[in-house]
């Protein structure tokens, strides 16, 4: 069956799923029935695990192009193609041993469980994986994991059964050989999902992006993926080149642009105030409109840069940035949307230019 033939069957079900979640804490303990119904139907149609391209013997044998064509058409959860499970299944398929494949890969591929990948940490710039501080220390036949993670997608899901955790197993090794990744069952003593983190006020339940602690978590040494110091063979991330964030060129660019735009906006406001004093508000419509349109847009741009520099925490509830952005965004609509004021500015400008041309004749 072709994608063209299937397109009429692709009916959005987001609203039904959201309604089934309910309110409050219930949202984190509910798997909407429509999800399981769609998963069953997807398997019947062969629309299952399509992300596993032909390089993986466990997959349906699609090319990357074919996989992309399917991904843009079908809902990821319903077809078992949702992150972070996709990446975790690839880890198990490519690097997992026989036991890991049987215990974790098979139920993941069957859609029976969900998973999470725990890398990002609140205390370090985690986009540079060499900064990761979570420790993975060998103790006899076990490894002991200690660390504080956040923005761990999928950790809140009631079906989340396993974490793949990145940490440092040997701080004396070369910089890019200190990191390892280890499999941690979600029900292991010492694993605590602290709280869900919101993105601009939204919790993304039941999937979630959560803060997670690993306190003296003991797992068998066989749970280590590939071996000690081989985390970078799976996790490739941009580095910060050993500099403070403020020393990077793009950040300097952000700071300079923000200051210039802020000062220019202030001048527009002062210009409008001066015109009101001189000719009255009725005759200062253009200047007022220019300030009204420019200031919220500039502040939003500055806030967006701040969020980008702050990282994942910038969109959560632990800084004021997301709240500030949401509040400022409403000002592009309040007291008339941008489009109305922009039209007024243009018409007034044309009127003024026509008057000047007439005066020359």
PDB file of C-alpha atoms in Angstrom, residues 1-11:
ATOM      1  CA  UNK A   1       0.000   0.000   0.000  1.00  0.00           C
ATOM      2  CA  UNK A   2       1.442   3.371  -1.029  1.00  0.00           C
ATOM      3  CA  UNK A   3       1.648   6.551   1.024  1.00  0.00           C
ATOM      4  CA  UNK A   4      -0.826   8.145  -1.403  1.00  0.00           C
ATOM      5  CA  UNK A   5      -3.361   5.405  -0.699  1.00  0.00           C
ATOM      6  CA  UNK A   6      -2.850   5.768   3.040  1.00  0.00           C
ATOM      7  CA  UNK A   7      -3.126   9.561   3.201  1.00  0.00           C
ATOM      8  CA  UNK A   8      -6.962   9.617   3.492  1.00  0.00           C
ATOM      9  CA  UNK A   9      -6.644   7.345   6.533  1.00  0.00           C
ATOM     10  CA  UNK A  10      -4.349   9.775   8.361  1.00  0.00           C
ATOM     11  CA  UNK A  11      -6.879  11.518  10.586  1.00  0.00           C
TER      12      UNK A  11
END
